[in-house]
Amino acid sequence: MRAATSLRHSRIVGLGEHRPAGTLTNDDISARGLDTSDEWIRTRTGIVSRHVAASDETVVSMGIDAAAKALAAAGLTGADVDLVILATCTMRNPIPGGAARIATGMGAAGVGAFDVNAACGGFCYALSIASDAIRAGSATRAVVVGSEKLTDWLDWTDRGTCILFGDGAAAAVVEVSDEPGIGPVAWGSDGDAYASVGVPEGDWAIRMDGPAVFRWATTQLAPVAHRACELAGVELADIRAFVPHQANNRIVDALARALKLPDHVVVARDIATTGNTSAASVPLAFASLVNTGEVSSGDLALLLAFGAGLTYAGQVVRIP
Ligand code: COA
C-alpha cells in the first residue's frame, strides 16, 4: 500500500437552512388545551414559536433543500460532492438511513452516504467525520446535513417535553483547504444517563427528565468548550461567535457565564423562533448568524452540540 499523503486541511465553504413554513406559537399550544402558557414557556426556555413541517416535508426532503442551498451558497452543485453525511435521530424508519436519498436528491447520486445518530450532538460529530475524511484523503468535498422532524415524535399531552421541539434542517459544505478551517473535535458521552432523554423502548414519543438534562448541560459542558479551543490552538478571546445547541436559553446563559465569554463574542440565540431542532440546531443557528451578517467571513466560531445518549461534541471552525 502507498503511504497516506500527509494530512490536508478542511474548511466550511457554504451553509444552507430549511425552515418549514408552518409555525406553532406558545399560545397555539396552550389553545390546544395543554396546561401551559406563553409566559411559562418564554421564561423557562426562551422559546416563542417553532417551525412545524408539513405532512409531505420529511427529514430527507428538508435535508435536500438545505443541502441545495448550502451548495448554492458555495457556488457549487451536487456534481462537485463525493460524500454526504446526514445527522438525524428522527427518521420514521430505521432502515435505510436518509443520506443516500439526500445525495440523489441534491444531484450527487452514487457518492458515499451514511447517517449519524448522536441525537442533538449529531451535527458536530458528523462535521468532524467529514473533516477527517477530507483531511485523510477519503473525500474531497462533503455535504454535512442536520435534519430533524421532531414533531413526529412528540406527545402533545406531555407539557414537560412537547413545548421544546421544532422541525428543520441545515447543511454545511466542507472541502479541502490550504489553511486549517475546522479544528479537531472535543467529544464524549455518558451512557449511564441514557434514560434521561429519548424514546424509551416500547414507547413512541420522546420522554425526558428535564431537570436532570438541565443540570448536566449547565454543569458538565463548559470544559468541553475549553477543550475544543485548546485542540484548535486558540483562546476563547479569539472566538467571534459561540454557537451552542439551542436546547434552552437558560442553558445557553449558564454556559456563557461559566465560560466568561468576552463581550465581543456573539452568542447564537436561534431558539426563540426555532425551538430545539436536535441535530439541525447548531447548523441552523450558525447559518442564521452568517446569513444575517451578524458575523463576518474568516472569523472563528465555537460550535458545541449535546443531547441524548448522552453525547456531546464541539469544535472551532472558520466562518465561511
Ligand atoms: N407549562 C407549565 N408548567 C410546566 C410545564 C409547561 N410546559 N412543564 C413543566 N411544568 C411544571 C412542572 O409540572 C412543575 O410543576 P410542579 O412544581 O407543580 O411539579 C414545574 O413546572 C417545574 O417543572 P420543572 O421540570 O422542574 O421545570 P424546569 O424549570 O426544570 O423547566 C424544562 C423544564 C424542560 C424547560 C427544563 O428542565 C429544561 O429545559 N431541561 C433541559 C431539556 C433539554 O434540553 N432537553 C433536550 C436535550 S437535547
mmCIF file of C-alpha atoms and ligand atoms in Angstrom:
data_model
loop_
_atom_site.group_PDB
_atom_site.id
_atom_site.type_symbol
_atom_site.label_atom_id
_atom_site.label_comp_id
_atom_site.label_asym_id
_atom_site.label_seq_id
_atom_site.Cartn_x
_atom_site.Cartn_y
_atom_site.Cartn_z
ATOM 1 C CA MET A 1 0.000 0.000 0.000
ATOM 2 C CA ARG A 2 1.066 3.526 -0.725
ATOM 3 C CA ALA A 3 1.675 5.631 2.369
ATOM 4 C CA ALA A 4 -1.150 8.043 3.084
ATOM 5 C CA THR A 5 -0.492 11.511 1.786
ATOM 6 C CA SER A 6 0.296 13.946 4.560
ATOM 7 C CA LEU A 7 -2.821 15.310 6.233
ATOM 8 C CA ARG A 8 -4.548 18.134 4.384
ATOM 9 C CA HIS A 9 -6.772 20.825 5.912
ATOM 10 C CA SER A 10 -10.538 21.272 5.670
ATOM 11 C CA ARG A 11 -12.934 24.201 5.819
ATOM 12 C CA ILE A 12 -16.623 25.076 5.574
ATOM 13 C CA VAL A 13 -17.455 26.937 2.342
ATOM 14 C CA GLY A 14 -21.244 27.193 2.392
ATOM 15 C CA LEU A 15 -24.237 26.915 4.714
ATOM 16 C CA GLY A 16 -27.915 26.371 3.884
ATOM 17 C CA GLU A 17 -31.077 26.406 6.011
ATOM 18 C CA HIS A 18 -34.528 24.916 5.592
ATOM 19 C CA ARG A 19 -37.132 26.313 7.978
ATOM 20 C CA PRO A 20 -40.597 24.871 7.339
ATOM 21 C CA ALA A 21 -43.266 27.470 6.523
ATOM 22 C CA GLY A 22 -45.589 26.130 9.226
ATOM 23 C CA THR A 23 -45.180 27.699 12.664
ATOM 24 C CA LEU A 24 -46.628 26.978 16.093
ATOM 25 C CA THR A 25 -46.574 29.656 18.797
ATOM 26 C CA ASN A 26 -46.698 29.035 22.532
ATOM 27 C CA ASP A 27 -50.232 30.440 22.510
ATOM 28 C CA ASP A 28 -51.186 27.951 19.782
ATOM 29 C CA ILE A 29 -50.003 25.134 22.057
ATOM 30 C CA SER A 30 -51.953 26.326 25.098
ATOM 31 C CA ALA A 31 -55.002 26.949 22.864
ATOM 32 C CA ARG A 32 -54.961 23.215 22.114
ATOM 33 C CA GLY A 33 -55.840 22.617 25.763
ATOM 34 C CA LEU A 34 -52.377 21.868 27.171
ATOM 35 C CA ASP A 35 -51.958 23.221 30.721
ATOM 36 C CA THR A 36 -49.175 25.696 29.887
ATOM 37 C CA SER A 37 -48.765 29.343 28.917
ATOM 38 C CA ASP A 38 -46.716 31.579 26.675
ATOM 39 C CA GLU A 39 -45.322 33.238 29.801
ATOM 40 C CA TRP A 40 -44.156 29.915 31.338
ATOM 41 C CA ILE A 41 -42.517 28.684 28.140
ATOM 42 C CA ARG A 42 -40.797 32.001 27.359
ATOM 43 C CA THR A 43 -39.472 32.410 30.900
ATOM 44 C CA ARG A 44 -38.287 28.823 31.332
ATOM 45 C CA THR A 45 -36.894 28.246 27.828
ATOM 46 C CA GLY A 46 -36.717 31.428 25.725
ATOM 47 C CA ILE A 47 -38.925 29.807 23.071
ATOM 48 C CA VAL A 48 -41.704 31.892 21.496
ATOM 49 C CA SER A 49 -42.533 29.769 18.440
ATOM 50 C CA ARG A 50 -41.185 26.843 16.455
ATOM 51 C CA HIS A 51 -41.428 25.623 12.860
ATOM 52 C CA VAL A 52 -43.537 22.549 12.129
ATOM 53 C CA ALA A 53 -43.005 20.544 8.942
ATOM 54 C CA ALA A 54 -45.999 19.786 6.716
ATOM 55 C CA SER A 55 -47.058 16.160 6.233
ATOM 56 C CA ASP A 56 -45.121 15.958 2.944
ATOM 57 C CA GLU A 57 -41.986 17.553 4.433
ATOM 58 C CA THR A 58 -39.631 14.845 5.698
ATOM 59 C CA VAL A 59 -36.154 14.553 7.172
ATOM 60 C CA VAL A 60 -34.984 13.698 3.653
ATOM 61 C CA SER A 61 -36.845 16.441 1.746
ATOM 62 C CA MET A 62 -35.804 19.123 4.244
ATOM 63 C CA GLY A 63 -32.232 17.814 4.086
ATOM 64 C CA ILE A 64 -32.214 18.013 0.277
ATOM 65 C CA ASP A 65 -33.383 21.622 0.350
ATOM 66 C CA ALA A 66 -30.825 22.650 2.991
ATOM 67 C CA ALA A 67 -28.048 20.847 1.082
ATOM 68 C CA ALA A 68 -29.008 22.512 -2.217
ATOM 69 C CA LYS A 69 -28.932 25.928 -0.544
ATOM 70 C CA ALA A 70 -25.537 25.227 1.054
ATOM 71 C CA LEU A 71 -24.153 24.194 -2.349
ATOM 72 C CA ALA A 72 -25.612 27.321 -3.974
ATOM 73 C CA ALA A 73 -24.050 29.482 -1.247
ATOM 74 C CA ALA A 74 -20.696 27.898 -2.095
ATOM 75 C CA GLY A 75 -21.225 28.304 -5.868
ATOM 76 C CA LEU A 76 -21.216 24.513 -6.326
ATOM 77 C CA THR A 77 -23.542 21.734 -7.472
ATOM 78 C CA GLY A 78 -24.110 18.149 -6.385
ATOM 79 C CA ALA A 79 -21.654 17.012 -9.056
ATOM 80 C CA ASP A 80 -18.854 18.622 -7.001
ATOM 81 C CA VAL A 81 -19.560 16.444 -3.939
ATOM 82 C CA ASP A 82 -18.203 12.986 -3.089
ATOM 83 C CA LEU A 83 -19.547 12.411 0.437
ATOM 84 C CA VAL A 84 -22.875 13.076 2.170
ATOM 85 C CA ILE A 85 -23.395 12.615 5.909
ATOM 86 C CA LEU A 86 -26.808 13.059 7.498
ATOM 87 C CA ALA A 87 -27.047 13.703 11.232
ATOM 88 C CA THR A 88 -30.546 12.835 12.418
ATOM 89 C CA CYS A 89 -32.445 10.903 15.075
ATOM 90 C CA THR A 90 -35.984 11.347 13.767
ATOM 91 C CA MET A 91 -36.276 9.236 10.603
ATOM 92 C CA ARG A 92 -39.666 7.454 10.694
ATOM 93 C CA ASN A 93 -37.968 4.219 9.645
ATOM 94 C CA PRO A 94 -34.638 2.951 10.983
ATOM 95 C CA ILE A 95 -33.603 1.257 7.715
ATOM 96 C CA PRO A 96 -32.413 2.581 5.326
ATOM 97 C CA GLY A 97 -30.826 5.809 6.500
ATOM 98 C CA GLY A 98 -31.644 9.033 4.668
ATOM 99 C CA ALA A 99 -28.216 10.148 3.425
ATOM 100 C CA ALA A 100 -28.233 8.228 0.137
ATOM 101 C CA ARG A 101 -31.619 9.680 -0.836
ATOM 102 C CA ILE A 102 -30.413 13.155 0.086
ATOM 103 C CA ALA A 103 -27.326 12.590 -2.090
ATOM 104 C CA THR A 104 -29.503 11.577 -5.038
ATOM 105 C CA GLY A 105 -31.928 14.430 -4.424
ATOM 106 C CA MET A 106 -29.156 17.023 -4.408
ATOM 107 C CA GLY A 107 -27.598 15.766 -7.632
ATOM 108 C CA ALA A 108 -24.784 13.730 -6.081
ATOM 109 C CA ALA A 109 -26.126 10.228 -6.825
ATOM 110 C CA GLY A 110 -23.646 7.439 -6.183
ATOM 111 C CA VAL A 111 -21.368 9.142 -3.663
ATOM 112 C CA GLY A 112 -20.510 7.791 -0.199
ATOM 113 C CA ALA A 113 -23.525 8.436 2.043
ATOM 114 C CA PHE A 114 -24.478 7.449 5.577
ATOM 115 C CA ASP A 115 -26.371 8.620 8.660
ATOM 116 C CA VAL A 116 -25.017 9.525 12.092
ATOM 117 C CA ASN A 117 -27.260 9.309 15.141
ATOM 118 C CA ALA A 118 -25.795 11.187 18.074
ATOM 119 C CA ALA A 119 -29.149 12.929 18.709
ATOM 120 C CA CYS A 120 -28.708 16.649 19.379
ATOM 121 C CA GLY A 121 -24.926 16.162 19.380
ATOM 122 C CA GLY A 122 -25.100 14.768 15.848
ATOM 123 C CA PHE A 123 -24.081 17.683 13.662
ATOM 124 C CA CYS A 124 -20.735 18.272 15.379
ATOM 125 C CA TYR A 125 -19.999 14.535 15.240
ATOM 126 C CA ALA A 126 -20.845 14.414 11.523
ATOM 127 C CA LEU A 127 -18.833 17.552 10.808
ATOM 128 C CA SER A 128 -15.765 16.044 12.443
ATOM 129 C CA ILE A 129 -16.139 12.799 10.451
ATOM 130 C CA ALA A 130 -16.424 14.780 7.195
ATOM 131 C CA SER A 131 -13.448 16.931 8.106
ATOM 132 C CA ASP A 132 -11.318 13.894 8.976
ATOM 133 C CA ALA A 133 -12.337 12.081 5.765
ATOM 134 C CA ILE A 134 -11.254 15.095 3.736
ATOM 135 C CA ARG A 135 -8.054 15.572 5.672
ATOM 136 C CA ALA A 136 -7.106 11.914 5.253
ATOM 137 C CA GLY A 137 -7.841 11.886 1.518
ATOM 138 C CA SER A 138 -11.003 9.729 1.606
ATOM 139 C CA ALA A 139 -13.128 12.584 0.236
ATOM 140 C CA THR A 140 -12.558 15.957 -1.373
ATOM 141 C CA ARG A 141 -15.864 17.708 -0.762
ATOM 142 C CA ALA A 142 -18.622 16.682 1.645
ATOM 143 C CA VAL A 143 -22.077 17.918 2.490
ATOM 144 C CA VAL A 144 -22.970 17.531 6.167
ATOM 145 C CA VAL A 145 -26.692 17.769 6.857
ATOM 146 C CA GLY A 146 -28.543 18.061 10.159
ATOM 147 C CA SER A 147 -32.245 17.385 9.579
ATOM 148 C CA GLU A 148 -34.999 16.589 12.073
ATOM 149 C CA LYS A 149 -38.750 16.180 12.104
ATOM 150 C CA LEU A 150 -39.160 16.066 15.868
ATOM 151 C CA THR A 151 -42.895 16.750 15.729
ATOM 152 C CA ASP A 152 -43.370 13.149 14.528
ATOM 153 C CA TRP A 153 -42.049 12.039 17.921
ATOM 154 C CA LEU A 154 -43.872 14.371 20.323
ATOM 155 C CA ASP A 155 -46.682 13.585 22.738
ATOM 156 C CA TRP A 156 -48.696 16.811 22.673
ATOM 157 C CA THR A 157 -50.168 15.985 26.097
ATOM 158 C CA ASP A 158 -46.716 15.886 27.742
ATOM 159 C CA ARG A 159 -46.122 19.528 28.666
ATOM 160 C CA GLY A 160 -42.628 18.919 30.041
ATOM 161 C CA THR A 161 -41.407 17.858 26.586
ATOM 162 C CA CYS A 162 -43.594 18.882 23.626
ATOM 163 C CA ILE A 163 -43.144 22.633 24.123
ATOM 164 C CA LEU A 164 -39.395 22.398 23.481
ATOM 165 C CA PHE A 165 -39.013 20.975 19.999
ATOM 166 C CA GLY A 166 -39.391 22.023 16.364
ATOM 167 C CA ASP A 167 -38.577 20.847 12.834
ATOM 168 C CA GLY A 168 -35.935 21.981 10.350
ATOM 169 C CA ALA A 169 -32.707 21.243 8.537
ATOM 170 C CA ALA A 170 -29.391 22.898 7.783
ATOM 171 C CA ALA A 171 -26.304 21.855 5.872
ATOM 172 C CA ALA A 172 -22.638 22.726 5.502
ATOM 173 C CA VAL A 173 -20.345 22.136 2.532
ATOM 174 C CA VAL A 174 -16.874 21.038 3.659
ATOM 175 C CA GLU A 175 -13.861 20.890 1.340
ATOM 176 C CA VAL A 176 -10.089 20.644 1.176
ATOM 177 C CA SER A 177 -8.318 23.816 2.250
ATOM 178 C CA ASP A 178 -4.802 25.250 2.291
ATOM 179 C CA GLU A 179 -5.357 26.616 5.803
ATOM 180 C CA PRO A 180 -6.933 24.908 8.838
ATOM 181 C CA GLY A 181 -10.669 25.745 8.861
ATOM 182 C CA ILE A 182 -12.113 23.047 11.134
ATOM 183 C CA GLY A 183 -10.405 22.253 14.425
ATOM 184 C CA PRO A 184 -10.157 18.793 15.993
ATOM 185 C CA VAL A 185 -13.342 17.739 17.760
ATOM 186 C CA ALA A 186 -13.706 17.531 21.545
ATOM 187 C CA TRP A 187 -16.275 14.808 22.072
ATOM 188 C CA GLY A 188 -17.583 12.360 24.636
ATOM 189 C CA SER A 189 -20.595 10.591 26.068
ATOM 190 C CA ASP A 190 -22.301 9.386 29.245
ATOM 191 C CA GLY A 191 -24.096 6.114 28.604
ATOM 192 C CA ASP A 192 -25.146 5.754 32.266
ATOM 193 C CA ALA A 193 -27.538 8.673 31.731
ATOM 194 C CA TYR A 194 -29.085 7.224 28.546
ATOM 195 C CA ALA A 195 -32.585 7.199 30.076
ATOM 196 C CA SER A 196 -32.661 10.921 30.862
ATOM 197 C CA VAL A 197 -33.871 11.835 27.358
ATOM 198 C CA GLY A 198 -35.028 9.755 24.399
ATOM 199 C CA VAL A 199 -37.780 7.500 23.107
ATOM 200 C CA PRO A 200 -37.916 4.641 25.649
ATOM 201 C CA GLU A 201 -38.106 1.094 24.283
ATOM 202 C CA GLY A 202 -41.768 0.220 23.651
ATOM 203 C CA ASP A 203 -42.811 3.888 23.690
ATOM 204 C CA TRP A 204 -43.409 6.119 20.676
ATOM 205 C CA ALA A 205 -42.627 9.632 21.913
ATOM 206 C CA ILE A 206 -39.675 11.486 23.368
ATOM 207 C CA ARG A 207 -39.654 11.375 27.181
ATOM 208 C CA MET A 208 -37.320 13.411 29.293
ATOM 209 C CA ASP A 209 -36.156 14.124 32.815
ATOM 210 C CA GLY A 210 -35.877 17.833 32.044
ATOM 211 C CA PRO A 211 -34.227 18.973 35.290
ATOM 212 C CA ALA A 212 -31.597 16.165 35.058
ATOM 213 C CA VAL A 213 -30.681 17.139 31.483
ATOM 214 C CA PHE A 214 -30.646 20.791 32.506
ATOM 215 C CA ARG A 215 -28.248 20.108 35.419
ATOM 216 C CA TRP A 216 -25.934 18.059 33.200
ATOM 217 C CA ALA A 217 -25.826 20.643 30.424
ATOM 218 C CA THR A 218 -25.193 23.563 32.775
ATOM 219 C CA THR A 219 -22.507 21.853 34.859
ATOM 220 C CA GLN A 220 -20.574 19.480 32.563
ATOM 221 C CA LEU A 221 -20.159 21.143 29.188
ATOM 222 C CA ALA A 222 -18.012 24.248 29.716
ATOM 223 C CA PRO A 223 -14.835 22.094 29.910
ATOM 224 C CA VAL A 224 -15.743 20.622 26.506
ATOM 225 C CA ALA A 225 -15.780 24.122 25.012
ATOM 226 C CA HIS A 226 -12.392 24.843 26.598
ATOM 227 C CA ARG A 227 -11.015 21.564 25.235
ATOM 228 C CA ALA A 228 -12.230 22.356 21.696
ATOM 229 C CA CYS A 229 -10.371 25.683 21.838
ATOM 230 C CA GLU A 230 -7.267 24.011 23.234
ATOM 231 C CA LEU A 231 -7.293 21.390 20.444
ATOM 232 C CA ALA A 232 -7.593 24.158 17.842
ATOM 233 C CA GLY A 233 -4.778 26.136 19.486
ATOM 234 C CA VAL A 234 -6.929 29.221 20.101
ATOM 235 C CA GLU A 235 -8.103 31.161 23.169
ATOM 236 C CA LEU A 236 -11.753 31.938 23.891
ATOM 237 C CA ALA A 237 -10.802 35.574 23.289
ATOM 238 C CA ASP A 238 -10.011 34.653 19.661
ATOM 239 C CA ILE A 239 -13.584 33.437 19.106
ATOM 240 C CA ARG A 240 -16.124 35.737 17.437
ATOM 241 C CA ALA A 241 -19.228 33.534 17.746
ATOM 242 C CA PHE A 242 -20.383 30.893 20.216
ATOM 243 C CA VAL A 243 -22.939 28.526 18.687
ATOM 244 C CA PRO A 244 -24.230 26.120 21.348
ATOM 245 C CA HIS A 245 -27.050 23.635 20.816
ATOM 246 C CA GLN A 246 -30.329 25.509 21.153
ATOM 247 C CA ALA A 247 -31.958 23.446 23.919
ATOM 248 C CA ASN A 248 -32.930 26.190 26.346
ATOM 249 C CA ASN A 249 -31.837 29.842 26.591
ATOM 250 C CA ARG A 250 -31.133 29.331 30.293
ATOM 251 C CA ILE A 251 -28.655 26.581 29.397
ATOM 252 C CA VAL A 252 -27.020 28.927 26.860
ATOM 253 C CA ASP A 253 -26.847 31.687 29.518
ATOM 254 C CA ALA A 254 -25.284 29.310 32.048
ATOM 255 C CA LEU A 255 -22.683 28.124 29.524
ATOM 256 C CA ALA A 256 -21.817 31.690 28.511
ATOM 257 C CA ARG A 257 -21.413 32.626 32.200
ATOM 258 C CA ALA A 258 -19.298 29.562 33.000
ATOM 259 C CA LEU A 259 -17.024 30.309 30.032
ATOM 260 C CA LYS A 260 -16.799 34.013 30.989
ATOM 261 C CA LEU A 261 -17.163 34.840 27.306
ATOM 262 C CA PRO A 262 -15.632 38.193 26.335
ATOM 263 C CA ASP A 263 -18.150 40.916 25.319
ATOM 264 C CA HIS A 264 -17.213 40.741 21.644
ATOM 265 C CA VAL A 265 -18.418 37.124 21.361
ATOM 266 C CA VAL A 266 -21.790 36.862 19.598
ATOM 267 C CA VAL A 267 -23.878 34.112 21.207
ATOM 268 C CA ALA A 268 -26.344 32.307 18.912
ATOM 269 C CA ARG A 269 -29.959 32.695 20.129
ATOM 270 C CA ASP A 270 -31.857 30.957 17.393
ATOM 271 C CA ILE A 271 -34.124 29.127 19.841
ATOM 272 C CA ALA A 272 -36.731 31.921 20.175
ATOM 273 C CA THR A 273 -38.350 31.197 16.812
ATOM 274 C CA THR A 274 -36.946 27.721 16.164
ATOM 275 C CA GLY A 275 -37.168 25.699 19.373
ATOM 276 C CA ASN A 276 -34.880 22.718 19.838
ATOM 277 C CA THR A 277 -34.288 21.069 16.452
ATOM 278 C CA SER A 278 -31.804 18.462 17.704
ATOM 279 C CA ALA A 279 -29.128 17.721 15.063
ATOM 280 C CA ALA A 280 -30.341 20.669 12.964
ATOM 281 C CA SER A 281 -30.000 23.126 15.834
ATOM 282 C CA VAL A 282 -26.297 24.022 15.685
ATOM 283 C CA PRO A 283 -26.128 24.369 11.872
ATOM 284 C CA LEU A 284 -29.408 26.340 11.789
ATOM 285 C CA ALA A 285 -28.154 28.714 14.486
ATOM 286 C CA PHE A 286 -24.775 29.018 12.738
ATOM 287 C CA ALA A 287 -26.314 29.613 9.300
ATOM 288 C CA SER A 288 -28.616 32.237 10.772
ATOM 289 C CA LEU A 289 -25.677 34.187 12.250
ATOM 290 C CA VAL A 290 -23.825 34.023 8.930
ATOM 291 C CA ASN A 291 -26.805 34.757 6.677
ATOM 292 C CA THR A 292 -27.985 37.737 8.736
ATOM 293 C CA GLY A 293 -24.480 39.215 8.672
ATOM 294 C CA GLU A 294 -24.037 39.134 12.456
ATOM 295 C CA VAL A 295 -20.607 37.571 11.970
ATOM 296 C CA SER A 296 -18.002 38.002 9.250
ATOM 297 C CA SER A 297 -16.364 35.529 6.942
ATOM 298 C CA GLY A 298 -12.954 34.452 8.200
ATOM 299 C CA ASP A 299 -13.766 34.887 11.901
ATOM 300 C CA LEU A 300 -13.750 31.918 14.274
ATOM 301 C CA ALA A 301 -16.851 30.252 15.702
ATOM 302 C CA LEU A 302 -17.048 27.705 18.508
ATOM 303 C CA LEU A 303 -19.727 25.065 17.880
ATOM 304 C CA LEU A 304 -20.988 22.940 20.786
ATOM 305 C CA ALA A 305 -23.679 20.271 20.406
ATOM 306 C CA PHE A 306 -25.054 17.957 23.110
ATOM 307 C CA GLY A 307 -28.017 15.758 23.818
ATOM 308 C CA ALA A 308 -29.473 12.288 24.153
ATOM 309 C CA GLY A 309 -27.091 9.412 24.609
ATOM 310 C CA LEU A 310 -25.859 11.402 26.402
ATOM 311 C CA THR A 311 -23.453 12.666 23.751
ATOM 312 C CA TYR A 312 -21.568 15.889 23.175
ATOM 313 C CA ALA A 313 -19.116 17.302 20.634
ATOM 314 C CA GLY A 314 -17.648 20.673 19.794
ATOM 315 C CA GLN A 315 -15.073 22.234 17.523
ATOM 316 C CA VAL A 316 -13.705 25.603 16.427
ATOM 317 C CA VAL A 317 -14.437 26.469 12.793
ATOM 318 C CA ARG A 318 -13.626 29.354 10.485
ATOM 319 C CA ILE A 319 -16.792 31.168 9.356
ATOM 320 C CA PRO A 320 -17.383 30.778 5.582
HETATM 321 N N1 COA B 1 -46.016 24.621 31.290
HETATM 322 C C1 COA B 1 -46.325 24.874 32.589
HETATM 323 N N2 COA B 1 -45.791 24.195 33.607
HETATM 324 C C2 COA B 1 -44.924 23.225 33.321
HETATM 325 C C3 COA B 1 -44.550 22.913 32.001
HETATM 326 C C4 COA B 1 -45.143 23.654 30.965
HETATM 327 N N3 COA B 1 -44.866 23.433 29.676
HETATM 328 N N4 COA B 1 -43.663 21.911 32.032
HETATM 329 C C5 COA B 1 -43.466 21.600 33.320
HETATM 330 N N5 COA B 1 -44.228 22.393 34.099
HETATM 331 C C6 COA B 1 -44.341 22.399 35.563
HETATM 332 C C7 COA B 1 -43.954 21.083 36.189
HETATM 333 O O1 COA B 1 -45.037 20.198 36.187
HETATM 334 C C8 COA B 1 -43.564 21.529 37.566
HETATM 335 O O2 COA B 1 -44.739 21.729 38.315
HETATM 336 P P1 COA B 1 -44.779 21.395 39.894
HETATM 337 O O3 COA B 1 -43.758 22.295 40.517
HETATM 338 O O4 COA B 1 -46.175 21.716 40.257
HETATM 339 O O5 COA B 1 -44.413 19.939 39.984
HETATM 340 C C9 COA B 1 -42.926 22.901 37.356
HETATM 341 O O6 COA B 1 -43.408 23.349 36.080
HETATM 342 C C10 COA B 1 -41.414 22.858 37.327
HETATM 343 O O7 COA B 1 -41.018 21.787 36.475
HETATM 344 P P2 COA B 1 -39.515 21.513 36.132
HETATM 345 O O8 COA B 1 -39.443 20.355 35.180
HETATM 346 O O9 COA B 1 -38.686 21.463 37.389
HETATM 347 O O10 COA B 1 -39.174 22.886 35.341
HETATM 348 P P3 COA B 1 -37.807 23.407 34.826
HETATM 349 O O11 COA B 1 -37.570 24.768 35.295
HETATM 350 O O12 COA B 1 -36.703 22.399 35.001
HETATM 351 O O13 COA B 1 -38.087 23.537 33.248
HETATM 352 C C11 COA B 1 -37.554 22.361 31.246
HETATM 353 C C12 COA B 1 -38.408 22.383 32.494
HETATM 354 C C13 COA B 1 -37.919 21.111 30.449
HETATM 355 C C14 COA B 1 -37.846 23.597 30.440
HETATM 356 C C15 COA B 1 -36.056 22.347 31.648
HETATM 357 O O14 COA B 1 -35.843 21.363 32.635
HETATM 358 C C16 COA B 1 -35.136 22.062 30.506
HETATM 359 O O15 COA B 1 -35.075 22.811 29.556
HETATM 360 N N6 COA B 1 -34.344 20.979 30.608
HETATM 361 C C17 COA B 1 -33.416 20.618 29.573
HETATM 362 C C18 COA B 1 -34.161 19.932 28.500
HETATM 363 C C19 COA B 1 -33.356 19.711 27.293
HETATM 364 O O16 COA B 1 -32.508 20.475 26.972
HETATM 365 N N7 COA B 1 -33.672 18.615 26.609
HETATM 366 C C20 COA B 1 -33.130 18.297 25.353
HETATM 367 C C21 COA B 1 -31.754 17.831 25.469
HETATM 368 S S1 COA B 1 -31.035 17.912 23.924
#
